[in-house]
Amino acid sequence: MSWRAGIHAVAAALAARRVRALWISATSRNPRVWALAEEAAAQEIPVHKAPQETLDRLARGIPHQGIVAEVLPPPRPDLRALVKALAAETNPVVLALDGVTDPRNLGASARSALAFGAQALIVPKDRSAHPDHPAAAKAAAGALDLLPVVVVPNLVRALEALREAGLWIVGLAGEAEATLYDAPLDQPCAIVAGSEDQGLRRLVRKRCDLLARIPMHPAAESLNVAVAASIALFEARRRRA
């Protein structure tokens, strides 16, 4: 079981019919909170009015806007199912995250992936934030309920499978000679982004067909991983327009 905190995250879970129970602030004056409570009641979902302390505890420190839901985790396709689904796409793009441990960055990246038309998000099982973390769901604003997320035991092997399926593997690296403009983002591709402090791991870098940097002002050392992923995904979307 997992949790959703905040209006957008709870609304997306309700739309997906995955909410098991709902807690709302007994003193909330937000009409959107009460509207979601009515929607939950219409779905015959238990709705509990609770004090602020209870909501804070259930939300585990995540800003909740007076509403928290217990939800069933969304179905997660495995890598084989993803590869099969990508074969049916004309020009797919996938985002993969390597070593991104902040769930807020994972959620924000998922939000951008959905916004710019990516077919899926891939994250490793270990040494990574998990897509079911409440903070990831909060930052994703519903994207994690709509975007296929594949959790893989080995990211390197997943990238190899994507290459065999015909996708270019493009890694984002600040020190790369090539820029994002040189990357084949107009073709089927997987964009791989690493953590801001560590970047891409050595074996992941070796599996990339191309390492590319985002052109930036010399005074800027780096970008947050979610921002970098968003820029790369937008460029891929622009090339396909």
C-alpha positions as MATLAB code, in Angstrom:
seq = 'MSWRAGIHAVAAALAARRVRALWISATSRNPRVWALAEEAAAQEIPVHKAPQETLDRLARGIPHQGIVAEVLPPPRPDLRALVKALAAETNPVVLALDGVTDPRNLGASARSALAFGAQALIVPKDRSAHPDHPAAAKAAAGALDLLPVVVVPNLVRALEALREAGLWIVGLAGEAEATLYDAPLDQPCAIVAGSEDQGLRRLVRKRCDLLARIPMHPAAESLNVAVAASIALFEARRRRA';
ca = [
       0.000    0.000    0.000;
       1.150    3.561   -0.617;
      -0.003    7.077    0.171;
      -0.906   10.230   -1.717;
      -0.853   13.660   -0.080;
      -2.157   16.887   -1.558;
      -4.999   17.837   -3.858;
      -3.415   17.030   -7.237;
      -1.986   13.680   -6.150;
      -5.233   12.557   -4.522;
      -7.342   13.740   -7.464;
      -5.229   11.683   -9.873;
      -5.514    8.592   -7.684;
      -9.288    9.040   -7.451;
      -9.527    9.401  -11.223;
      -7.591    6.145  -11.565;
      -9.936    4.513   -9.006;
      -7.086    3.357   -6.809;
      -8.011    5.080   -3.519;
      -8.836    2.738   -0.633;
      -9.485    5.325    2.071;
      -9.414    9.093    2.401;
      -8.563   11.401    5.300;
      -9.454   15.077    5.209;
      -8.995   17.937    7.632;
     -12.105   18.368    9.726;
     -11.569   22.129    9.629;
     -10.630   22.533    5.963;
     -12.065   25.547    4.172;
     -10.762   24.491    0.780;
     -13.707   23.647   -1.498;
     -11.495   21.348   -3.573;
     -10.855   19.165   -0.531;
     -14.576   18.779    0.092;
     -15.235   18.146   -3.600;
     -12.712   15.298   -3.561;
     -14.321   13.936   -0.393;
     -17.690   13.904   -2.170;
     -16.152   12.145   -5.160;
     -14.613    9.535   -2.861;
     -17.944    8.981   -1.121;
     -19.597    8.522   -4.511;
     -17.062    5.756   -5.189;
     -18.007    4.219   -1.806;
     -14.569    4.981   -0.412;
     -14.354    5.519    3.371;
     -13.813    9.205    4.166;
     -12.401   10.106    7.587;
     -12.383   13.589    9.086;
      -9.201   13.926   11.080;
      -7.210   16.495   13.067;
      -4.095   18.112   11.641;
      -1.817   15.851   13.684;
      -3.259   12.720   12.086;
      -2.878   14.111    8.568;
       0.706   15.161    9.284;
       1.523   11.650   10.482;
      -0.102    9.935    7.508;
       1.576   12.296    5.030;
       5.005   11.624    6.566;
       6.075   15.229    6.413;
       4.763   15.905    2.907;
       2.652   19.089    2.519;
      -0.869   17.666    2.259;
      -3.246   20.640    1.905;
      -5.643   18.927    4.278;
      -6.132   15.689    2.327;
      -4.348   12.304    2.378;
      -5.295    9.035    0.675;
      -4.305    5.413    1.092;
      -3.992    4.026   -2.418;
      -3.333    0.837   -4.283;
      -0.046    1.141   -6.200;
      -0.540    1.492   -9.958;
       0.272   -1.503  -12.135;
       3.931   -1.497  -13.141;
       4.833   -3.025  -16.510;
       8.022   -5.048  -16.616;
      10.824   -4.383  -19.089;
       9.658   -7.055  -21.509;
       6.171   -5.542  -21.644;
       7.652   -2.082  -22.175;
       9.832   -3.223  -25.073;
       6.804   -4.851  -26.669;
       4.757   -1.663  -26.218;
       7.534    0.491  -27.668;
       7.600   -1.661  -30.793;
       4.073   -0.459  -31.527;
       5.099    3.212  -31.271;
       6.236    5.179  -34.309;
       8.961    7.220  -32.641;
       9.186    6.474  -28.925;
      11.151    8.322  -26.273;
      11.842    6.978  -22.796;
      13.382    8.647  -19.756;
      15.698    6.625  -17.509;
      17.017    7.862  -14.160;
      20.310    6.608  -12.736;
      20.922    6.967   -9.018;
      18.317    9.665   -8.410;
      17.582    9.203   -4.721;
      15.469   12.298   -4.034;
      11.826   11.282   -4.566;
      10.916   14.884   -5.396;
      13.303   14.807   -8.346;
      11.827   11.504   -9.479;
       8.317   12.933   -9.290;
       9.226   16.143  -11.100;
      10.979   14.130  -13.817;
       7.892   11.958  -14.250;
       5.763   15.073  -14.577;
       8.000   16.376  -17.375;
       8.120   12.968  -19.061;
       4.339   12.877  -19.228;
       4.091   16.506  -20.353;
       6.515   16.038  -23.235;
       5.108   12.759  -24.479;
       7.539   10.141  -23.194;
       6.236    6.592  -23.329;
       7.715    5.515  -19.991;
      10.010    6.240  -17.074;
      12.612    3.661  -16.058;
      14.205    3.620  -12.596;
      16.486    1.056  -10.934;
      15.178   -0.977   -8.016;
      18.162   -0.220   -5.775;
      19.958    3.027   -4.911;
      17.065    5.036   -6.272;
      13.978    6.823   -5.048;
      10.849    4.713   -5.452;
       7.888    5.938   -7.505;
       5.462    4.995   -4.711;
       7.065    7.418   -2.246;
       4.540   10.093   -1.160;
       6.997   12.894   -1.989;
       7.420   11.534   -5.510;
       3.657   11.437   -5.986;
       3.322   14.974   -4.632;
       5.959   16.359   -7.027;
       4.537   14.388   -9.947;
       1.099   15.999   -9.536;
      -0.626   12.904  -10.871;
       1.902   11.951  -13.542;
       2.918    8.753  -11.754;
      -0.669    7.536  -12.057;
      -0.694    8.099  -15.822;
       2.855    7.422  -17.024;
       4.078    3.812  -17.212;
       6.931    3.410  -14.720;
       9.227    0.413  -15.018;
      11.332   -0.526  -11.994;
      14.260   -2.648  -13.169;
      16.755   -4.728  -11.171;
      19.612   -3.712  -13.469;
      19.580   -0.418  -15.371;
      22.543   -1.360  -17.567;
      20.764   -4.449  -18.869;
      17.600   -2.434  -19.361;
      19.493    0.027  -21.555;
      20.952   -2.862  -23.527;
      17.440   -4.196  -24.120;
      16.283   -0.785  -25.309;
      19.214   -0.541  -27.712;
      18.390   -3.977  -29.089;
      14.836   -2.711  -29.586;
      16.174    0.057  -31.814;
      16.453    3.009  -29.434;
      19.409    5.355  -29.253;
      20.761    5.645  -25.704;
      21.578    9.289  -24.954;
      23.213   10.084  -21.619;
      23.216   13.575  -20.142;
      26.699   14.563  -18.969;
      27.904   18.078  -18.221;
      31.457   17.397  -19.411;
      30.487   15.830  -22.760;
      31.876   17.324  -25.969;
      28.627   16.850  -27.881;
      25.659   19.026  -27.019;
      21.987   18.184  -26.863;
      21.678   19.630  -30.366;
      23.962   16.847  -31.659;
      21.918   14.055  -30.091;
      19.541   11.979  -32.258;
      16.498   13.056  -30.260;
      14.330   13.064  -33.371;
      14.712    9.277  -33.517;
      13.599    6.527  -31.103;
      15.679    7.157  -28.010;
      16.145    6.724  -24.292;
      17.354    9.790  -22.404;
      19.401    8.843  -19.339;
      19.873   11.346  -16.511;
      21.989   10.838  -13.405;
      22.023   12.439   -9.998;
      23.262   16.008   -9.722;
      26.174   15.132   -7.433;
      27.346   11.840   -8.986;
      26.110   12.002  -12.569;
      25.901    8.786  -14.559;
      27.643    5.715  -13.196;
      30.578    4.328  -15.194;
      28.797    1.244  -16.554;
      25.747    3.291  -17.476;
      27.945    5.766  -19.344;
      29.556    2.916  -21.257;
      26.147    1.709  -22.447;
      25.240    5.110  -23.890;
      25.564    5.602  -27.633;
      26.217    9.295  -27.045;
      26.923   11.539  -24.085;
      25.553   15.045  -24.518;
      25.619   18.200  -22.443;
      23.066   20.961  -22.187;
      24.605   24.257  -23.392;
      24.723   26.594  -20.395;
      26.250   29.863  -19.269;
      29.835   29.251  -18.045;
      28.968   30.561  -14.586;
      26.452   27.742  -14.060;
      28.068   24.529  -12.845;
      25.155   22.132  -13.154;
      21.405   21.712  -13.282;
      19.045   19.844  -11.032;
      18.403   16.421  -12.580;
      14.690   17.070  -12.995;
      15.409   20.346  -14.786;
      17.998   18.704  -17.049;
      15.627   15.862  -17.893;
      12.873   18.352  -18.642;
      15.076   20.306  -21.059;
      16.136   17.148  -22.893;
      12.565   15.868  -23.102;
      11.377   19.216  -24.433;
      14.073   19.164  -27.110;
      12.986   15.662  -28.129;
       9.396   16.874  -28.297;
      10.405   19.930  -30.339;
      12.248   17.758  -32.864;
       9.120   15.673  -33.314;
       6.794   18.663  -33.815;
];
